[in-house]
Short mmCIF file of C-alpha atoms in Angstrom, two decimals:
data_model
loop_
_atom_site.label_atom_id
_atom_site.label_comp_id
_atom_site.label_asym_id
_atom_site.label_seq_id
_atom_site.Cartn_x
_atom_site.Cartn_y
_atom_site.Cartn_z
CA MET J 710 -26.84 18.47 1.26
CA ALA J 711 -27.27 14.68 1.32
CA LYS J 712 -26.86 13.18 4.78
CA ILE J 713 -23.49 11.48 5.23
CA LYS J 714 -24.00 7.71 5.83
CA THR J 715 -21.65 5.92 8.16
CA SER J 716 -21.24 2.31 9.29
CA TYR J 717 -18.99 0.21 11.55
CA PHE J 718 -16.61 -2.40 10.03
CA CYS J 719 -14.45 -4.93 11.82
CA GLN J 720 -10.83 -4.28 10.77
CA ASN J 721 -10.00 -7.90 11.22
CA CYS J 722 -12.62 -9.79 9.13
CA GLY J 723 -14.64 -7.05 7.46
CA ALA J 724 -17.98 -7.70 9.22
CA GLN J 725 -20.44 -4.73 9.07
CA SER J 726 -22.57 -3.30 11.91
CA ALA J 727 -24.91 -0.36 12.21
CA LYS J 728 -23.53 0.56 15.65
CA TRP J 729 -20.34 0.07 17.56
CA ILE J 730 -19.93 -3.34 19.32
CA GLY J 731 -17.15 -4.46 21.51
CA LYS J 732 -16.75 -8.10 20.31
CA CYS J 733 -17.12 -8.94 16.71
CA PRO J 734 -19.68 -11.80 16.24
CA ALA J 735 -18.00 -13.02 13.18
CA CYS J 736 -14.31 -13.52 14.17
CA GLY J 737 -14.57 -13.02 17.93
CA GLU J 738 -11.88 -10.20 18.11
CA TRP J 739 -12.43 -7.32 20.61
CA ASN J 740 -12.36 -3.63 19.97
CA THR J 741 -11.84 -3.93 16.12
CA TYR J 742 -14.91 -2.00 14.94
CA VAL J 743 -14.19 1.40 13.36
CA GLU J 744 -16.67 3.91 12.01
CA GLU J 745 -16.24 4.51 8.31
CA VAL J 746 -18.06 6.73 5.88
CA VAL J 747 -20.00 4.83 3.24
CA GLN J 748 -21.71 7.70 1.38
CA ARG J 749 -20.35 7.86 -2.25
CA GLU J 750 -19.75 11.04 -4.22
CA GLU J 751 -21.67 12.02 -7.28
CA LEU J 752 -20.27 10.58 -10.44
CA THR J 753 -18.64 13.32 -12.64
CA PRO J 754 -17.57 13.31 -16.27
CA THR J 755 -13.89 13.09 -15.01
CA SER J 756 -14.55 10.12 -12.84
CA ALA J 757 -12.62 6.94 -13.30
CA TRP J 758 -13.17 3.66 -15.29
CA LYS J 759 -16.81 3.52 -14.24
CA VAL J 760 -18.08 6.37 -16.52
CA SER J 761 -15.90 5.46 -19.49
CA SER J 762 -17.52 2.05 -19.67
CA SER J 763 -21.01 1.64 -20.99
CA SER J 764 -21.27 -2.08 -21.07
CA SER J 765 -22.54 -2.38 -17.51
CA GLN J 766 -25.59 -0.22 -18.57
CA VAL J 767 -26.97 -3.05 -20.74
CA ALA J 768 -29.18 -5.33 -18.78
CA SER J 769 -28.31 -8.96 -19.07
CA LYS J 770 -30.78 -11.66 -20.19
CA PRO J 771 -30.82 -15.29 -19.43
CA LYS J 772 -29.50 -17.60 -22.20
CA PRO J 773 -29.60 -21.43 -22.38
CA ILE J 774 -26.19 -22.83 -21.57
CA ALA J 775 -26.10 -24.77 -24.80
CA GLU J 776 -26.19 -21.52 -26.76
CA ILE J 777 -23.36 -19.95 -25.05
CA SER J 778 -20.20 -19.98 -27.22
CA PHE J 779 -16.88 -20.62 -25.64
CA GLN J 780 -13.38 -20.28 -26.89
CA GLU J 781 -10.20 -21.34 -25.18
CA GLN J 782 -8.41 -18.19 -24.24
CA GLN J 783 -4.83 -17.77 -25.12
CA ARG J 784 -2.81 -17.45 -21.99
CA ILE J 785 0.00 -14.90 -21.58
CA GLN J 786 3.28 -16.93 -21.09
CA THR J 787 5.96 -15.45 -18.68
CA LYS J 788 9.61 -16.23 -18.62
CA ASP J 789 8.96 -17.63 -15.03
CA GLN J 790 7.95 -21.21 -15.52
CA GLU J 791 7.28 -21.64 -11.80
CA LEU J 792 4.62 -18.84 -11.99
CA ASN J 793 3.18 -20.39 -15.16
CA ARG J 794 2.81 -23.76 -13.39
CA VAL J 795 1.07 -22.16 -10.27
CA LEU J 796 -1.30 -20.10 -12.42
CA GLY J 797 -2.35 -23.13 -14.38
CA GLY J 798 -0.43 -22.51 -17.56
CA GLY J 799 0.09 -18.80 -17.76
CA ILE J 800 -1.64 -15.57 -17.25
CA VAL J 801 -5.42 -15.50 -18.20
CA PRO J 802 -6.54 -12.31 -19.99
CA GLY J 803 -9.00 -10.30 -17.79
CA SER J 804 -8.08 -12.18 -14.52
CA MET J 805 -7.24 -10.66 -11.22
CA VAL J 806 -4.59 -12.30 -9.13
CA LEU J 807 -3.95 -11.48 -5.43
CA ILE J 808 -0.53 -12.26 -4.00
CA GLY J 809 0.05 -12.17 -0.22
CA GLY J 810 3.04 -12.81 2.10
CA GLU J 811 5.02 -11.54 5.09
CA PRO J 812 6.84 -8.25 4.95
CA GLY J 813 10.23 -8.70 3.25
CA ILE J 814 9.54 -12.10 1.91
CA GLY J 815 10.01 -10.90 -1.70
CA LYS J 816 6.50 -10.07 -3.06
CA SER J 817 7.56 -6.73 -4.69
CA THR J 818 10.75 -8.36 -6.04
CA LEU J 819 8.85 -11.19 -7.63
CA MET J 820 6.21 -9.05 -9.40
CA LEU J 821 8.84 -6.48 -10.55
CA GLN J 822 10.81 -9.37 -11.89
CA ILE J 823 7.89 -10.84 -13.72
CA ALA J 824 6.86 -7.27 -14.95
CA LEU J 825 10.40 -6.73 -16.36
CA GLY J 826 10.45 -10.25 -17.97
CA LEU J 827 7.12 -9.84 -20.01
CA GLN J 828 8.83 -9.18 -23.39
CA GLY J 829 6.37 -7.76 -25.97
CA GLN J 830 3.87 -6.85 -23.37
CA ARG J 831 3.24 -3.19 -22.16
CA VAL J 832 3.17 -3.50 -18.42
CA LEU J 833 2.18 -0.75 -15.92
CA TYR J 834 3.61 -1.18 -12.48
CA VAL J 835 1.71 1.02 -9.96
CA SER J 836 3.40 1.57 -6.58
CA GLY J 837 1.96 3.31 -3.56
CA GLU J 838 4.77 2.36 -1.26
CA GLU J 839 7.98 3.06 -3.05
CA SER J 840 9.31 5.95 -5.05
CA GLU J 841 10.44 5.75 -8.70
CA GLN J 842 14.19 5.77 -7.56
CA GLN J 843 13.61 2.87 -5.28
CA ILE J 844 12.00 0.71 -7.91
CA LYS J 845 14.79 1.72 -10.40
CA MET J 846 17.40 0.72 -7.77
CA ARG J 847 15.65 -2.83 -7.45
CA ALA J 848 15.44 -3.14 -11.20
CA GLU J 849 19.09 -2.58 -11.49
CA ARG J 850 19.89 -5.23 -8.86
CA LEU J 851 17.64 -7.55 -10.93
CA GLU J 852 19.83 -6.95 -13.90
CA ALA J 853 16.72 -7.17 -16.12
CA GLN J 854 16.79 -6.51 -19.91
CA VAL J 855 15.18 -3.35 -21.33
CA SER J 856 11.52 -3.96 -21.45
CA ASP J 857 8.33 -2.28 -22.11
CA CYS J 858 7.56 -1.60 -18.35
CA TYR J 859 6.19 1.65 -17.06
CA ILE J 860 6.33 2.79 -13.44
CA LEU J 861 3.62 4.90 -11.74
CA THR J 862 3.82 6.03 -8.16
CA GLU J 863 0.09 6.92 -7.39
CA THR J 864 -2.45 6.01 -4.81
CA SER J 865 -5.64 7.51 -6.18
CA THR J 866 -7.65 5.09 -8.16
CA GLN J 867 -9.07 7.86 -10.36
CA ASN J 868 -5.63 9.11 -11.33
CA ILE J 869 -4.48 5.49 -11.99
CA PHE J 870 -7.42 4.94 -14.42
CA LYS J 871 -6.55 8.13 -16.17
CA GLN J 872 -3.08 6.93 -16.93
CA ILE J 873 -4.29 3.53 -17.94
CA GLU J 874 -6.68 5.15 -20.51
CA LEU J 875 -3.63 6.95 -21.89
CA LEU J 876 -1.15 4.15 -21.76
CA GLN J 877 -3.37 1.16 -22.70
CA PRO J 878 -1.29 -1.33 -20.82
CA GLN J 879 -1.64 -5.02 -21.45
CA VAL J 880 -0.77 -6.05 -17.83
CA VAL J 881 -1.22 -4.02 -14.59
CA VAL J 882 0.65 -4.61 -11.31
CA VAL J 883 -0.46 -2.81 -8.18
CA ASP J 884 1.75 -2.65 -5.05
CA SER J 885 -0.15 -2.79 -2.87
CA ILE J 886 -4.05 -2.69 -2.65
CA GLN J 887 -3.93 -1.47 0.94
CA THR J 888 -2.26 1.73 -0.18
CA LEU J 889 -4.88 2.65 -2.69
CA HIS J 890 -7.92 5.04 -2.04
CA SER J 891 -10.97 6.06 -4.01
CA SER J 892 -12.54 9.48 -3.88
CA PHE J 893 -16.00 7.64 -3.76
CA ILE J 894 -15.19 6.61 -0.17
CA GLU J 895 -14.18 9.03 2.49
CA ALA J 896 -12.62 6.45 4.70
CA GLY J 897 -8.71 6.29 4.97
CA ALA J 898 -6.62 4.13 2.66
CA GLY J 899 -6.37 0.60 3.94
CA SER J 900 -9.69 0.58 5.65
CA VAL J 901 -12.31 -2.29 4.92
CA SER J 902 -14.48 0.00 2.74
CA GLN J 903 -11.52 1.42 0.80
CA VAL J 904 -9.91 -2.06 0.10
CA ARG J 905 -13.31 -3.30 -1.10
CA GLU J 906 -14.18 -0.25 -3.24
CA CYS J 907 -10.73 -0.13 -4.91
CA THR J 908 -10.79 -3.85 -5.48
CA ALA J 909 -14.18 -3.57 -7.21
CA GLU J 910 -13.05 -0.76 -9.46
CA LEU J 911 -9.89 -2.72 -10.62
CA LEU J 912 -12.15 -5.85 -11.03
CA LYS J 913 -14.50 -4.11 -13.26
CA PHE J 914 -11.59 -2.71 -15.28
CA ALA J 915 -10.02 -6.11 -15.70
CA LYS J 916 -13.23 -7.90 -16.77
CA GLU J 917 -14.36 -5.24 -19.18
CA SER J 918 -11.07 -4.48 -20.79
CA GLY J 919 -9.56 -8.03 -20.71
CA THR J 920 -6.40 -6.75 -19.01
CA PRO J 921 -4.89 -9.03 -16.28
CA VAL J 922 -4.32 -7.28 -12.96
CA PHE J 923 -2.00 -8.31 -10.28
CA LEU J 924 -2.55 -7.16 -6.76
CA ILE J 925 -0.08 -7.41 -3.78
CA GLY J 926 -1.78 -7.61 -0.51
CA HIS J 927 -0.63 -7.29 3.14
CA ILE J 928 -1.21 -10.07 5.78
CA THR J 929 -2.15 -9.94 9.34
CA LYS J 930 -0.15 -11.02 12.32
CA GLU J 931 -1.99 -14.53 12.06
CA GLY J 932 -0.81 -14.85 8.35
CA ASN J 933 -4.22 -14.19 6.74
CA LEU J 934 -4.58 -11.60 4.04
CA ALA J 935 -5.44 -8.23 5.55
CA GLY J 936 -8.71 -6.63 4.71
CA PRO J 937 -12.20 -7.99 4.40
CA LYS J 938 -12.66 -11.63 3.46
CA ILE J 939 -14.62 -10.67 0.45
CA LEU J 940 -11.32 -9.53 -1.14
CA GLU J 941 -10.34 -13.17 -1.54
CA HIS J 942 -13.71 -13.90 -2.99
CA MET J 943 -13.61 -11.25 -5.65
CA VAL J 944 -10.41 -12.02 -7.18
CA ASP J 945 -9.91 -15.00 -9.47
CA THR J 946 -6.58 -16.43 -8.09
CA VAL J 947 -4.99 -16.02 -4.57
CA LEU J 948 -1.30 -16.82 -4.30
CA GLN J 949 0.65 -17.15 -0.94
CA PHE J 950 4.36 -16.37 -0.94
CA GLU J 951 5.94 -18.33 1.95
CA GLY J 952 9.20 -18.92 3.39
CA ASP J 953 11.63 -18.16 6.31
CA ARG J 954 13.44 -14.85 5.69
CA HIS J 955 16.53 -16.28 7.20
CA MET J 956 16.51 -19.11 4.64
CA THR J 957 17.06 -18.85 0.91
CA TYR J 958 14.09 -20.82 -0.34
CA ARG J 959 10.66 -19.41 -1.13
CA ILE J 960 7.47 -21.30 -1.94
CA LEU J 961 4.61 -19.83 -3.95
CA ARG J 962 1.26 -21.70 -3.24
CA THR J 963 -2.24 -21.35 -4.73
CA THR J 964 -5.14 -21.26 -2.30
CA LYS J 965 -7.72 -20.21 -4.90
CA ASN J 966 -7.51 -20.60 -8.67
CA ARG J 967 -10.51 -20.29 -11.01
CA PHE J 968 -8.48 -21.24 -14.06
CA GLY J 969 -6.44 -24.15 -12.75
CA SER J 970 -5.43 -26.49 -9.96
CA THR J 971 -5.00 -25.27 -6.35
CA SER J 972 -2.44 -27.97 -5.67
CA GLU J 973 0.32 -26.48 -7.62
CA LEU J 974 3.27 -24.66 -6.15
CA GLY J 975 6.52 -22.95 -7.28
CA ILE J 976 9.92 -22.97 -5.54
CA TYR J 977 12.46 -20.12 -5.69
CA GLU J 978 15.73 -19.44 -4.33
CA MET J 979 16.33 -15.81 -3.05
CA LEU J 980 19.64 -14.44 -4.45
CA GLY J 981 21.38 -11.06 -4.49
CA SER J 982 20.32 -10.65 -8.12
CA GLY J 983 16.59 -11.65 -7.46
CA LEU J 984 14.56 -14.93 -7.31
CA ARG J 985 15.86 -17.91 -9.13
CA GLU J 986 13.51 -20.61 -10.24
CA VAL J 987 14.24 -24.01 -8.66
CA SER J 988 13.17 -26.62 -11.30
CA ASN J 989 14.40 -29.66 -9.30
CA PRO J 990 14.21 -28.76 -5.65
CA SER J 991 14.98 -32.27 -4.37
CA GLU J 992 18.66 -31.85 -5.36
CA ILE J 993 18.97 -28.76 -3.29
CA LEU J 994 17.04 -30.02 -0.27
CA ILE J 995 19.24 -33.03 0.03
CA SER J 996 22.69 -32.10 1.25
CA GLN J 997 25.72 -33.43 -0.73
CA ARG J 998 27.92 -35.11 1.94
CA GLU J 999 30.92 -37.42 1.71
CA ASP J 1000 30.85 -38.94 5.11
CA ALA J 1001 27.94 -41.02 6.64
CA PHE J 1002 26.30 -39.45 9.70
CA SER J 1003 23.87 -41.08 11.89
CA GLY J 1004 20.38 -39.33 12.42
CA ILE J 1005 19.93 -38.51 8.69
CA ALA J 1006 16.98 -40.03 6.70
CA ILE J 1007 15.51 -39.03 3.26
CA GLY J 1008 11.64 -38.90 3.04
CA ALA J 1009 9.64 -38.70 -0.13
CA THR J 1010 7.01 -36.10 0.37
CA LEU J 1011 4.46 -34.16 -1.81
CA GLU J 1012 4.02 -30.51 -1.81
CA GLY J 1013 1.00 -29.83 -4.02
CA ASN J 1014 1.48 -32.02 -7.17
CA ARG J 1015 5.23 -31.95 -6.89
CA PRO J 1016 7.06 -34.94 -5.26
CA LEU J 1017 10.09 -33.79 -3.28
CA LEU J 1018 12.80 -35.69 -1.40
CA ILE J 1019 13.61 -33.92 1.76
CA GLU J 1020 16.36 -34.62 4.24
CA VAL J 1021 15.24 -35.23 7.96
CA GLN J 1022 17.96 -34.60 10.55
CA SER J 1023 17.68 -35.88 14.12
CA LEU J 1024 19.83 -35.69 17.27
CA VAL J 1025 19.06 -37.91 20.14
CA SER J 1026 21.29 -37.54 23.38
CA VAL J 1027 20.96 -38.11 27.20
CA ALA J 1028 18.87 -35.48 29.03
CA THR J 1029 21.36 -33.96 31.37
CA TYR J 1030 18.83 -31.36 32.86
CA GLY J 1031 16.11 -33.51 34.18
CA THR J 1032 13.14 -32.99 31.95
CA PRO J 1033 13.88 -34.23 28.30
CA GLN J 1034 13.69 -31.62 25.67
CA ARG J 1035 11.60 -32.06 22.40
CA ALA J 1036 12.27 -29.57 19.70
CA SER J 1037 11.38 -29.61 16.09
CA THR J 1038 11.93 -27.22 13.19
CA GLY J 1039 9.73 -27.61 10.06
CA PHE J 1040 7.77 -30.53 11.63
CA ASP J 1041 4.68 -30.68 13.81
CA GLY J 1042 5.90 -30.93 17.56
CA LYS J 1043 2.77 -32.71 18.54
CA ARG J 1044 3.27 -35.40 15.88
CA LEU J 1045 6.79 -35.76 16.85
CA ASN J 1046 5.81 -36.60 20.43
CA MET J 1047 3.32 -39.15 19.08
CA LEU J 1048 5.99 -40.80 17.07
CA LEU J 1049 8.28 -40.93 19.91
CA ALA J 1050 5.51 -42.61 22.11
CA VAL J 1051 5.04 -45.11 19.33
CA LEU J 1052 8.72 -46.01 19.21
CA GLU J 1053 8.90 -46.47 22.97
CA LYS J 1054 5.60 -48.38 23.42
CA ARG J 1055 5.69 -50.50 20.28
CA GLY J 1056 9.35 -50.66 19.42
CA GLY J 1057 10.72 -50.91 22.92
CA TYR J 1058 13.29 -48.15 22.51
CA ARG J 1059 13.84 -46.13 25.76
CA LEU J 1060 13.51 -42.55 24.53
CA GLY J 1061 11.78 -41.14 27.70
CA ALA J 1062 15.06 -39.97 29.17
CA GLN J 1063 16.50 -38.59 25.87
CA ASP J 1064 16.62 -35.28 24.47
CA VAL J 1065 15.19 -35.33 20.73
CA PHE J 1066 15.86 -32.58 18.30
CA LEU J 1067 14.42 -32.84 14.71
CA ASN J 1068 15.16 -30.49 11.86
CA ILE J 1069 13.67 -30.46 8.18
CA ALA J 1070 16.66 -29.41 5.97
CA GLY J 1071 16.17 -26.42 3.76
CA GLY J 1072 13.84 -24.38 6.11
CA LEU J 1073 10.69 -26.04 4.73
CA LYS J 1074 7.65 -26.82 6.86
CA VAL J 1075 6.15 -30.14 5.98
CA GLU J 1076 2.76 -31.46 6.90
CA ASP J 1077 2.64 -34.62 4.85
CA PRO J 1078 2.16 -37.79 6.95
CA ALA J 1079 4.36 -39.71 4.54
CA LEU J 1080 7.38 -38.30 6.35
CA ASP J 1081 6.55 -40.33 9.47
CA LEU J 1082 8.70 -43.21 8.63
CA ALA J 1083 11.60 -41.10 7.68
CA VAL J 1084 11.31 -39.32 11.01
CA CYS J 1085 11.14 -42.60 12.93
CA ALA J 1086 14.17 -43.93 10.92
CA SER J 1087 16.20 -40.76 11.57
CA ILE J 1088 15.51 -40.72 15.36
CA LEU J 1089 16.42 -44.56 15.72
CA SER J 1090 19.63 -43.96 13.64
CA SER J 1091 20.78 -41.21 15.95
CA PHE J 1092 19.64 -43.27 19.03
CA GLU J 1093 21.67 -46.33 17.94
CA ASP J 1094 24.40 -44.14 16.38
CA MET J 1095 24.28 -46.16 13.17
CA PRO J 1096 23.96 -44.20 9.81
CA ILE J 1097 21.38 -45.07 7.24
CA PRO J 1098 22.63 -45.60 3.64
CA SER J 1099 22.58 -42.52 1.62
CA THR J 1100 20.88 -44.26 -1.16
CA THR J 1101 17.88 -45.22 0.92
CA CYS J 1102 14.55 -43.24 1.24
CA PHE J 1103 11.26 -43.65 2.96
CA ALA J 1104 7.56 -42.88 2.00
CA ALA J 1105 4.96 -44.14 4.54
CA GLU J 1106 2.82 -42.99 7.45
CA VAL J 1107 3.13 -44.54 10.92
CA GLY J 1108 0.07 -45.46 12.84
CA LEU J 1109 -0.31 -45.68 16.74
CA GLY J 1110 -0.03 -49.33 16.65
CA GLY J 1111 3.34 -49.35 15.10
CA GLU J 1112 1.88 -50.27 11.66
CA VAL J 1113 3.23 -48.72 8.46
CA ARG J 1114 0.32 -47.22 6.73
CA ALA J 1115 -0.17 -46.50 2.95
CA VAL J 1116 0.16 -43.01 1.43
CA ASN J 1117 -1.44 -41.54 -1.66
CA ARG J 1118 0.31 -41.12 -5.08
CA VAL J 1119 3.12 -43.48 -4.01
CA GLU J 1120 4.12 -44.02 -7.69
CA ASN J 1121 5.02 -40.28 -8.13
CA ARG J 1122 7.28 -40.59 -4.95
CA ILE J 1123 9.03 -43.81 -6.26
CA THR J 1124 9.57 -42.16 -9.56
CA GLU J 1125 11.26 -39.12 -8.17
CA ALA J 1126 13.46 -41.27 -5.92
CA GLU J 1127 14.51 -43.41 -8.85
CA LYS J 1128 15.22 -40.34 -11.07
CA LEU J 1129 17.52 -38.92 -8.22
CA GLY J 1130 19.50 -42.22 -8.08
CA PHE J 1131 18.25 -43.75 -4.97
CA ARG J 1132 18.46 -47.62 -4.78
CA ASP J 1133 16.08 -48.51 -2.01
CA ILE J 1134 12.77 -47.17 -0.87
CA TYR J 1135 10.55 -48.25 2.09
CA ILE J 1136 6.78 -48.11 1.50
CA SER J 1137 3.76 -49.71 3.09
CA LYS J 1138 2.81 -53.11 1.88
CA TYR J 1139 -0.83 -51.92 1.52
CA ASN J 1140 0.34 -49.57 -1.27
CA LYS J 1141 0.92 -52.59 -3.47
CA LYS J 1142 -2.80 -52.91 -4.21
CA GLY J 1143 -3.57 -51.44 -7.70
CA VAL J 1144 0.02 -50.31 -8.28
CA ASP J 1145 2.38 -52.02 -10.77
CA LEU J 1146 5.70 -51.91 -8.98
CA SER J 1147 7.49 -54.13 -11.42
CA LYS J 1148 8.19 -51.21 -13.74
CA PHE J 1149 10.61 -49.66 -11.34
CA SER J 1150 14.20 -50.44 -11.32
CA ILE J 1151 14.72 -49.13 -7.82
CA GLN J 1152 14.53 -51.78 -4.94
CA ILE J 1153 11.08 -51.47 -3.25
CA HIS J 1154 10.69 -52.75 0.32
CA ALA J 1155 7.10 -53.23 1.12
CA VAL J 1156 6.69 -53.47 4.88
CA GLY J 1157 3.78 -53.60 7.42
CA ARG J 1158 5.47 -52.92 10.80
CA LEU J 1159 8.15 -50.62 12.14
CA GLU J 1160 10.16 -53.73 13.32
CA ASP J 1161 10.47 -54.88 9.63
CA VAL J 1162 11.91 -51.39 8.67
CA PHE J 1163 14.47 -51.43 11.43
CA GLN J 1164 15.45 -55.00 10.82
CA GLY J 1165 16.06 -54.28 7.17
CA LEU J 1166 18.15 -51.15 8.00
CA PHE J 1167 20.29 -52.25 10.95
CA GLY J 1168 19.88 -56.05 10.84
#
């Protein structure tokens, strides 16, 4: 008998070691190394996709790049326009897409909704986590039309490939990659070696058959995709499904895409009947109010390539418990403290003895510095108890000297504000260079200091 070969793998980052070590030299985590069997079984005539394909046996030869023929591939269009945008125009044949997100965020709902919506495409939905009855129950809740979608509850890759050869699907969805196991590896399902082996088998199938494969992946407590880092390197596209489970909005981001831009994102609203596409998120993120309230300002920000107008809400009140409180939801707390220091030092507003609470409406988390001016205007509006006109918005960064700094792609922000009916927008005067502002009908206030903004708002 052949000697069984084992190795030690870090369950956090996938690093390999010949012996057990306490601290991983790659990621710095302690006690994460686990021994796994790496000896493969002998290939048999009943083995999976590896034997049925003979193209890998042909040795490749170098070819001049000028002689390589290239034809633009016809992408598979889904009914989900948000997904089409994120993928760069549709599903590329032979591609492998990995989607990750927190438990309960809606990954399985999104993929089942897409699988049921692919009319004219034979789809195989492989689930290793749910039974057929559970999937049918979700499909009934989604109220999907009758489609050519087949459900397979299986975790063995060898059995999955046998069914694939019989069914010949045009799209394959796997939920999830951590539940699959291959008989070529004796380690348990979800281990580093099993995840890597199962992904390699599915990747070979996708490339040689031209069938797109979607993988659902788990994440760690830090929010990273579980398993070895090589998992993200092997696939063509990595999508991150984000959002607060207590809020209705979800964001689908691209962190890697070999066939399109990584700056695109899709926005969904979670409903009882599934995920609804949000084509114009600005109208939802801005609350429709009849009365004017202080502490509310609208900021023009960018999420990927999409301009969004987001409502910033602030509440400033006298600190009654000694030490002032600083709390923010959806905005960086350290940046909030910096802006408060700028307002007190450069603007002369006594905020040191005030409680300041900041909230980004809609449950979004925003990192765009162009929201700085809207945050400052919102805080000052609440401090002075003077409302800001609902037709005014802001798009500028604030520096430590109290200066209003320029932001990128200001034309897209102005266009979005004009489309939504805003009459005034405050930007940095340094954004006027190389930008034709005369083509906009919205009133543009180009300012250089915070004092200019407050003077224009409150006189």
